[in-house]
Short mmCIF file of C-alpha atoms (C1' of nucleotides) in Angstrom, two decimals:
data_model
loop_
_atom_site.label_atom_id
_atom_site.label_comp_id
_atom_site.label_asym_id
_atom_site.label_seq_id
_atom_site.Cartn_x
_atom_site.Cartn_y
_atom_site.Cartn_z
CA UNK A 10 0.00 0.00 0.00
CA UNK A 11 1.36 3.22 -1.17
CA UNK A 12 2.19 5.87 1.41
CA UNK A 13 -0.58 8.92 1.84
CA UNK A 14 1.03 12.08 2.77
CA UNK A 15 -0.86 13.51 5.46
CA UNK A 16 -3.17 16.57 4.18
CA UNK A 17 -2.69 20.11 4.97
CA UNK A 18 -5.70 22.97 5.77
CA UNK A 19 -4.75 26.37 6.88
CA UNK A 20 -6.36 27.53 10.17
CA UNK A 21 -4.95 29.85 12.85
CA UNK A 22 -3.37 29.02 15.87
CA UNK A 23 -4.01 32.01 18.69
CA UNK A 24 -4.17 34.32 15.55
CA UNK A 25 -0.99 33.42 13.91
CA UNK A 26 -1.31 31.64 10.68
CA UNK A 27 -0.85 27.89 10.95
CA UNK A 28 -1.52 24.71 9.01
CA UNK A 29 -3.03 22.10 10.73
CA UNK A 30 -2.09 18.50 9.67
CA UNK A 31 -4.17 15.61 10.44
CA UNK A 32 -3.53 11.62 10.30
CA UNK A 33 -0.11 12.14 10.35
CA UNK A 34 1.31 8.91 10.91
CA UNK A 35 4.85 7.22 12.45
CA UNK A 36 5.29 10.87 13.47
CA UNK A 37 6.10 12.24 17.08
CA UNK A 38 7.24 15.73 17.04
CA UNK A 39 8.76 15.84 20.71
CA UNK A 40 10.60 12.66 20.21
CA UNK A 41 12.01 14.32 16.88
CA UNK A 42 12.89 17.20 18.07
CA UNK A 43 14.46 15.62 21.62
CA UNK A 44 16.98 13.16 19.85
CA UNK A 45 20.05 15.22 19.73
CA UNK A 46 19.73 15.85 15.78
CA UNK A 47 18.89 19.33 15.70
CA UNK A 48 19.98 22.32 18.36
CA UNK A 49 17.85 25.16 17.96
CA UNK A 50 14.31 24.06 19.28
CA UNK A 51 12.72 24.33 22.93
CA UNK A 52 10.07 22.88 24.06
CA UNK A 53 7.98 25.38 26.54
CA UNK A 54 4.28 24.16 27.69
CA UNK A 55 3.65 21.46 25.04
CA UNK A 56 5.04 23.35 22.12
CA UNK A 57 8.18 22.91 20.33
CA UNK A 58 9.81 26.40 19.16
CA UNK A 59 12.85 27.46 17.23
CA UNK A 60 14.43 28.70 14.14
CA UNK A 61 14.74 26.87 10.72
CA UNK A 62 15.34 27.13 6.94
CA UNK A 63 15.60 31.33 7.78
CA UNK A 64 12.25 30.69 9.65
CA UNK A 65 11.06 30.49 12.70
CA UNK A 66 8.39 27.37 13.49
CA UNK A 67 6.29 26.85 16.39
CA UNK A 68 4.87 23.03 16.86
CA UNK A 69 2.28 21.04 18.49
CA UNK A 70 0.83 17.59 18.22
CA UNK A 71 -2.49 15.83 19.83
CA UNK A 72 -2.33 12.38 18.90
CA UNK A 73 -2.26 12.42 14.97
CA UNK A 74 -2.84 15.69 14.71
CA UNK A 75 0.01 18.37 14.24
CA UNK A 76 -0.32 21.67 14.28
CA UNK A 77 2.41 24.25 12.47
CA UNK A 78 2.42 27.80 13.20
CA UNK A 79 4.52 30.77 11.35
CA UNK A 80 3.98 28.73 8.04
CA UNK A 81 1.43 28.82 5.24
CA UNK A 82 0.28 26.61 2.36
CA UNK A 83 3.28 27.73 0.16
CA UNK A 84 5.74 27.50 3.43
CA UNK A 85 4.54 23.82 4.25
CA UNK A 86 4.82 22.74 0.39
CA UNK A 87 8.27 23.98 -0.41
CA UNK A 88 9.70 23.56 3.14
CA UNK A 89 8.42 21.99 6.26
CA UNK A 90 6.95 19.39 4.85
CA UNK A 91 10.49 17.91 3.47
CA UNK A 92 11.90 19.83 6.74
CA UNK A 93 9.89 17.17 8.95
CA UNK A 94 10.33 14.05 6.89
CA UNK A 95 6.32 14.32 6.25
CA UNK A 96 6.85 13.16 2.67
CA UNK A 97 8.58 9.70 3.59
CA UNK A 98 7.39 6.47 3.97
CA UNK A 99 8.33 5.38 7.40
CA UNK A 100 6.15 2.25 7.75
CA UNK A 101 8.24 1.02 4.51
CA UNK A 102 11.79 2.23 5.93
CA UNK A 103 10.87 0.85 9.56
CA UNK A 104 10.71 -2.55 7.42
CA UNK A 105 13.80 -2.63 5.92
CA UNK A 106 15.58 -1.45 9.07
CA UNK A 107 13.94 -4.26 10.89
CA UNK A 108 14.88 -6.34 7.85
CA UNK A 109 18.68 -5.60 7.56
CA UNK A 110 19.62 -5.49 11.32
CA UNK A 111 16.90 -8.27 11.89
CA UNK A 112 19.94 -10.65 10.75
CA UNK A 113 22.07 -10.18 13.68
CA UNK A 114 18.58 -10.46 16.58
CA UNK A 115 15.39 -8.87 17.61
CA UNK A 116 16.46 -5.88 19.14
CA UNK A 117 15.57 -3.34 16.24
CA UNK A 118 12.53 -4.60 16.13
CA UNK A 119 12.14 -3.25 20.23
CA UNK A 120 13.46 -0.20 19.26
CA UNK A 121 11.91 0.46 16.62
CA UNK A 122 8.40 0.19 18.45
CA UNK A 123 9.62 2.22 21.55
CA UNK A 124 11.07 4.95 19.97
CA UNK A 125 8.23 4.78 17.00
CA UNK A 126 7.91 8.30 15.87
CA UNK A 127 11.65 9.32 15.44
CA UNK A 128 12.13 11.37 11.58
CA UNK A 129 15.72 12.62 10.34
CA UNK A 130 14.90 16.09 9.74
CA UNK A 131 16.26 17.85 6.88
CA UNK A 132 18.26 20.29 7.94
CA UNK A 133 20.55 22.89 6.12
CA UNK A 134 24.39 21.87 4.76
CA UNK A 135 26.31 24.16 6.60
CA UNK A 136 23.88 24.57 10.09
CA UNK A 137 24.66 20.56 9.99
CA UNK A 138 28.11 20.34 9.73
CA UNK A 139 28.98 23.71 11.63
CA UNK A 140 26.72 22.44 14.66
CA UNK A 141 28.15 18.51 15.20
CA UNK A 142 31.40 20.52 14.76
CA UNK A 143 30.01 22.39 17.87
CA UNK A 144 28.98 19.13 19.55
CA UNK A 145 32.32 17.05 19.51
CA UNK A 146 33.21 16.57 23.03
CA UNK A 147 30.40 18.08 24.54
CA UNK A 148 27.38 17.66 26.16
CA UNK A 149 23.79 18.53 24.19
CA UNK A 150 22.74 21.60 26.85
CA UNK A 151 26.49 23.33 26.16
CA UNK A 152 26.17 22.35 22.40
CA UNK A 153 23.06 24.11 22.39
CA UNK A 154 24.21 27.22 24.18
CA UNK A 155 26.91 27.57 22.16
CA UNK A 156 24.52 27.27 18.76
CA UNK A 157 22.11 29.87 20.48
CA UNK A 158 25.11 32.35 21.28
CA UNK A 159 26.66 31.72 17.81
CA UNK A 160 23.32 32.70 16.11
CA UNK A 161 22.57 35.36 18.25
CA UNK A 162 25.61 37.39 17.39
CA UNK A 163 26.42 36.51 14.24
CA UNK A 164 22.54 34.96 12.48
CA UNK A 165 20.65 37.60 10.56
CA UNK A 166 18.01 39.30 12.30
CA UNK A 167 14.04 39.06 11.95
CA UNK A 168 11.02 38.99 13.46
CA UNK A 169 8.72 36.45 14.12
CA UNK A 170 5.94 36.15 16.42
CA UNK A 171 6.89 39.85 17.48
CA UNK A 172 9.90 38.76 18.96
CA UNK A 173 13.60 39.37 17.20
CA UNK A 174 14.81 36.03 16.01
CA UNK A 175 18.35 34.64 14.15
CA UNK A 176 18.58 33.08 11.49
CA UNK A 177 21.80 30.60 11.65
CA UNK A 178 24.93 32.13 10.62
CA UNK A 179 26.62 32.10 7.35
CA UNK A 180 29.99 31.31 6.99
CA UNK A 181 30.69 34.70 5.75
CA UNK A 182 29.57 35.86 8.56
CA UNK A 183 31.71 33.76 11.09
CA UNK A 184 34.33 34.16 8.66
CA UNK A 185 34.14 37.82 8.86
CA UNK A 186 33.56 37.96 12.75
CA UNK A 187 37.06 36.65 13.44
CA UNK A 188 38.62 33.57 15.85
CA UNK A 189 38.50 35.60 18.70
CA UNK A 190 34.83 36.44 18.76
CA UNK A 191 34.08 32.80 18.61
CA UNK A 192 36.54 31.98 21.26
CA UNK A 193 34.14 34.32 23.29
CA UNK A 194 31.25 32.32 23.17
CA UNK A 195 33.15 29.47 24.73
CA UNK A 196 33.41 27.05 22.14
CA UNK A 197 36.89 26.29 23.14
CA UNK A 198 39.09 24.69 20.68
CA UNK A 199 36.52 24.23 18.69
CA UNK A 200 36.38 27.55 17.56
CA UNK A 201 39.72 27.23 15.45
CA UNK A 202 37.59 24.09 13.71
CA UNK A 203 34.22 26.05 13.24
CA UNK A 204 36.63 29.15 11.70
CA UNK A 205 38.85 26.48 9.33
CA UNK A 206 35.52 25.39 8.41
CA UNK A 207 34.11 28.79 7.40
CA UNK A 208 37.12 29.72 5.56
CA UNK A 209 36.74 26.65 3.33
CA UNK A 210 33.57 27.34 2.60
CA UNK A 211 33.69 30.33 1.42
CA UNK A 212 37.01 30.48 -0.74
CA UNK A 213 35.59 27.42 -2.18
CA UNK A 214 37.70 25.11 -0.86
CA UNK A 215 34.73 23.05 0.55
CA UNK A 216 31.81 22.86 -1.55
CA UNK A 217 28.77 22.53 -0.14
CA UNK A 218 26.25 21.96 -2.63
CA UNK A 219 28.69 19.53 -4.39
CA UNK A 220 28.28 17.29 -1.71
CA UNK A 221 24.62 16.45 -2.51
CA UNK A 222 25.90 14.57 -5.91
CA UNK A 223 28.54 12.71 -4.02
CA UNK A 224 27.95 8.97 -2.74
CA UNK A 225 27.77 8.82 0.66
CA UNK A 226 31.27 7.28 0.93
CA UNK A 227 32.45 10.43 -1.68
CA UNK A 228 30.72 13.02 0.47
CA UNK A 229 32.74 11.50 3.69
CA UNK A 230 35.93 11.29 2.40
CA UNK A 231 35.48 15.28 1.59
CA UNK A 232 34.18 16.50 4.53
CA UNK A 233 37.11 14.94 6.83
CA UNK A 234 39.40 17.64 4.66
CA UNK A 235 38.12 20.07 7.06
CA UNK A 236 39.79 20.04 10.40
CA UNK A 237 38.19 19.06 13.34
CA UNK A 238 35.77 16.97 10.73
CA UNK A 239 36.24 13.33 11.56
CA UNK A 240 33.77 10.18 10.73
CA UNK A 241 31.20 11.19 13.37
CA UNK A 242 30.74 14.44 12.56
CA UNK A 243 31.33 13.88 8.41
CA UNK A 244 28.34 11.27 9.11
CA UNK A 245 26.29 13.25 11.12
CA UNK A 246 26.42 16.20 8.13
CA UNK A 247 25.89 13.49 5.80
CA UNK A 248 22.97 12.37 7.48
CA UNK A 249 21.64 14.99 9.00
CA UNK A 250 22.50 17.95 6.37
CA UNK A 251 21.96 16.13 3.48
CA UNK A 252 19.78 13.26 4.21
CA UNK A 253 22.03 10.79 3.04
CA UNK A 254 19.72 8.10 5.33
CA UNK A 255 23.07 5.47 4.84
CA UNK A 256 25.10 7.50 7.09
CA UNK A 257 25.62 5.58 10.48
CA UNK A 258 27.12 7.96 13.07
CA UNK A 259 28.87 5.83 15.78
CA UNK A 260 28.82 7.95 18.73
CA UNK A 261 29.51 7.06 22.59
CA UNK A 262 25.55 5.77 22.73
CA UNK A 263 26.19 3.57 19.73
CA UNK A 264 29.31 2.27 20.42
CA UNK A 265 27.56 0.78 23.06
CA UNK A 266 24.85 0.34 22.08
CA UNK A 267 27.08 -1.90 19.24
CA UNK A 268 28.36 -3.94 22.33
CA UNK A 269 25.64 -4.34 24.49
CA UNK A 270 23.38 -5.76 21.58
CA UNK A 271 25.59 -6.97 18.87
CA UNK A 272 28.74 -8.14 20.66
CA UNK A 273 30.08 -10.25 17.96
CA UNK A 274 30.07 -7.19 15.61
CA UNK A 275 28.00 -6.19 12.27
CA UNK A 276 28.37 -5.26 8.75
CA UNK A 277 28.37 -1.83 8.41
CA UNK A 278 28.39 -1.98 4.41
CA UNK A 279 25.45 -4.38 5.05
CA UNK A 280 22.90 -1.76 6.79
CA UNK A 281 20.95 -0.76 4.35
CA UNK A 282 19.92 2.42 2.76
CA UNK A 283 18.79 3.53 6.01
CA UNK A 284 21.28 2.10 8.30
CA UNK A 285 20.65 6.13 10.07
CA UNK A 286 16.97 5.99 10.30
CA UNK A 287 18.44 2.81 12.58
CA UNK A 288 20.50 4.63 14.53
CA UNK A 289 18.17 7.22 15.68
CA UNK A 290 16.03 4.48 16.53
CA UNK A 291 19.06 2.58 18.82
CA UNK A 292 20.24 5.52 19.80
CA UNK A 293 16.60 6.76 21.17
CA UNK A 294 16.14 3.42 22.76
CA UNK A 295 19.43 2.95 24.37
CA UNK A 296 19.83 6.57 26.05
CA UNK A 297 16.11 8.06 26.40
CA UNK A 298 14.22 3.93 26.94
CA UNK A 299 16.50 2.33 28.42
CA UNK A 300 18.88 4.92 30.00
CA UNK A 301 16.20 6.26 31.86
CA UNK A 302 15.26 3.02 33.60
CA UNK A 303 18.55 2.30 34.62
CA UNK A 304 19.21 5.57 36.27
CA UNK A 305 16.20 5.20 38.03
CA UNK A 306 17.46 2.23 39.96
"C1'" DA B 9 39.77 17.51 42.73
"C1'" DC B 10 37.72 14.77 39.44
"C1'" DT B 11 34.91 12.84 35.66
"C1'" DC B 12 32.09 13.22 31.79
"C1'" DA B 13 30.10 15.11 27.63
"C1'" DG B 14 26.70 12.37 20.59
"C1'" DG B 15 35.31 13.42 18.99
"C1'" DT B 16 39.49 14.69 16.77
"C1'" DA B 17 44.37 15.47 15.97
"C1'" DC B 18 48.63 14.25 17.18
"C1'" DT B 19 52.15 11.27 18.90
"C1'" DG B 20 54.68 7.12 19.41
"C1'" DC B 21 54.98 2.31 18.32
"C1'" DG C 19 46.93 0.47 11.61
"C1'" DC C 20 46.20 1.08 16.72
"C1'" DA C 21 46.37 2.59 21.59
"C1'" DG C 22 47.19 6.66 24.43
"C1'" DT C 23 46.54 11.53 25.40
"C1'" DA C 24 45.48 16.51 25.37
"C1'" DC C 25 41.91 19.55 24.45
"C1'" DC C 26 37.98 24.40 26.17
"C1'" DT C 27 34.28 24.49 29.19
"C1'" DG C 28 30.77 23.78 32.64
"C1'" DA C 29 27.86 20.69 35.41
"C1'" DG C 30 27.53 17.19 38.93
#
DNA sequence: ACTCAGGTACTGC
DNA sequence: GCAGTACCTGAG
């Protein structure tokens, strides 16, 4: 059975415009937007708020119903809806996740039900690889700090919701704003990574939008150029930034995750086109499922 | 004082 | 290749 995209209306939402989406399915926004895959939302009295795509979004979901406001018809066509994932099959990649790590034992299929709901967002090239730069050593509050700070001084300025909003950085802009002024907002050496970064973006070195035609293997092998770029945060871009769904980030979670559940190993090269539609799913279980449980003892 | 946090570069074998 | 170590910073 083919997949039905979930139908959009236009309403209002406290007198903002909004779109209102209903039967949305294999979709749960504040699992989505609490996995550590994207920086710049909050979630304040059951709505999820933050800056996107130049935009700011504000979201809320009752059961299969999700509501979206700051956007309109036009907005939700041409952006959110690929934003969100709302255009992919899930129920058909949940399958063939379940499928390809099925080989090894069951435990996809667990996590896969308990952490039902999870979407790789599509986020922007250089937001993606500029914030896991951000996030290497570091904890997800910090990271997120850091990312607020970062757009706050240097993002282009709007307003949204009558409030003055950022819009994330170019790297012109960082570029322009100098090592020291990043060393300010206490990335620590990672500042020297975020400015190498910058540079090579925008004397060409780095390509961005070249990076969409590459294979995933291609696209890896060029990000790493950059220093302070290794395989996590290369796959993390990849996936993340450019939706390139085979990317498998192995993190601190997953490396555990890799030896708690599949001790004897697995085939990397064997996981599928969406081998990181898998890993959000582990990585969900493992840390939000299961972690939770065990600090409660 | 110490460890840890969604890692990476650098060093020494 | 592969293990060991330093690295900014802030919270617990």
């Amino acid at each position: 059975m083919a997949y039905i995209k979930p139908t959009a209306e236009y309403s209002d939402w406290d007198g903002e415009r909004c779109i209102i989406l209903r039967g949305v399915s294999d979709f749960d926004a504040y699992r989505v937007f609490d996995c550590g895959q994207s920086f710049r939302f909050n979630v304040e009295n059951g709505v999820i708020d933050g800056v996107a795509m130049d935009r700011r979004i504000k979201i809320k979901q009752e059961g299969d119903t999700l509501y979206l406001a700051g956007a309109d018809k036009r907005e939700y066509d041409e952006i959110w809806e690929s934003y969100l994932g709302l255009d992919e099959d899930y129920e058909a990649i949940n399958a063939d996740v379940c499928e390809k790590f099925g080989v090894y034992n069951g435990v996809i299929n667990d996590a896969v039900k308990a952490a039902s709901g999870i979407r790789i967002l599509r986020q922007e090239h250089w937001e993606a690889l500029c914030s896991f730069i951000i996030s290497q050593n570091n904890n997800i509050p910090r990271i997120k700090k850091i990312v607020e700070t970062l757009c706050r001084e240097l993002g282009e300025k709007f307003i949204s919701f009558g409030e003055e909003c950022h819009a994330f950085p170019t790297p012109e802009a960082i570029l322009a704003a100098g090592i020291e002024t990043l060393n300010a907002m206490k990335m620590g050496f990672r500042s020297k990574y975020v400015f190498d970064a910058a540079a090579r973006v925008v004397d060409g070195r780095i390509d961005l939008k070249a990076i969409e035609n590459m294979s995933f293997y291609e696209g890896e092998e060029y990000l790493m150029q950059i220093c302070g770029v290794g395989k996590k945060v290369a796959d993390c871009t990849l996936l993340y930034g450019y939706h390139k769904t085979e990317a498998f980030p192995v993190d601190v979670w997953i490396k555990r995750v890799l030896e708690k559940y599949y001790p004897d190993g697995i085939d990397f090269d064997g996981l599928g086109k969406f081998a990181g539609i898998a890993q959000q799913y582990l990585f969900c279980y493992e840390r939000y499922i299961n972690g939770e449980r065990e600090t409660n003892k």
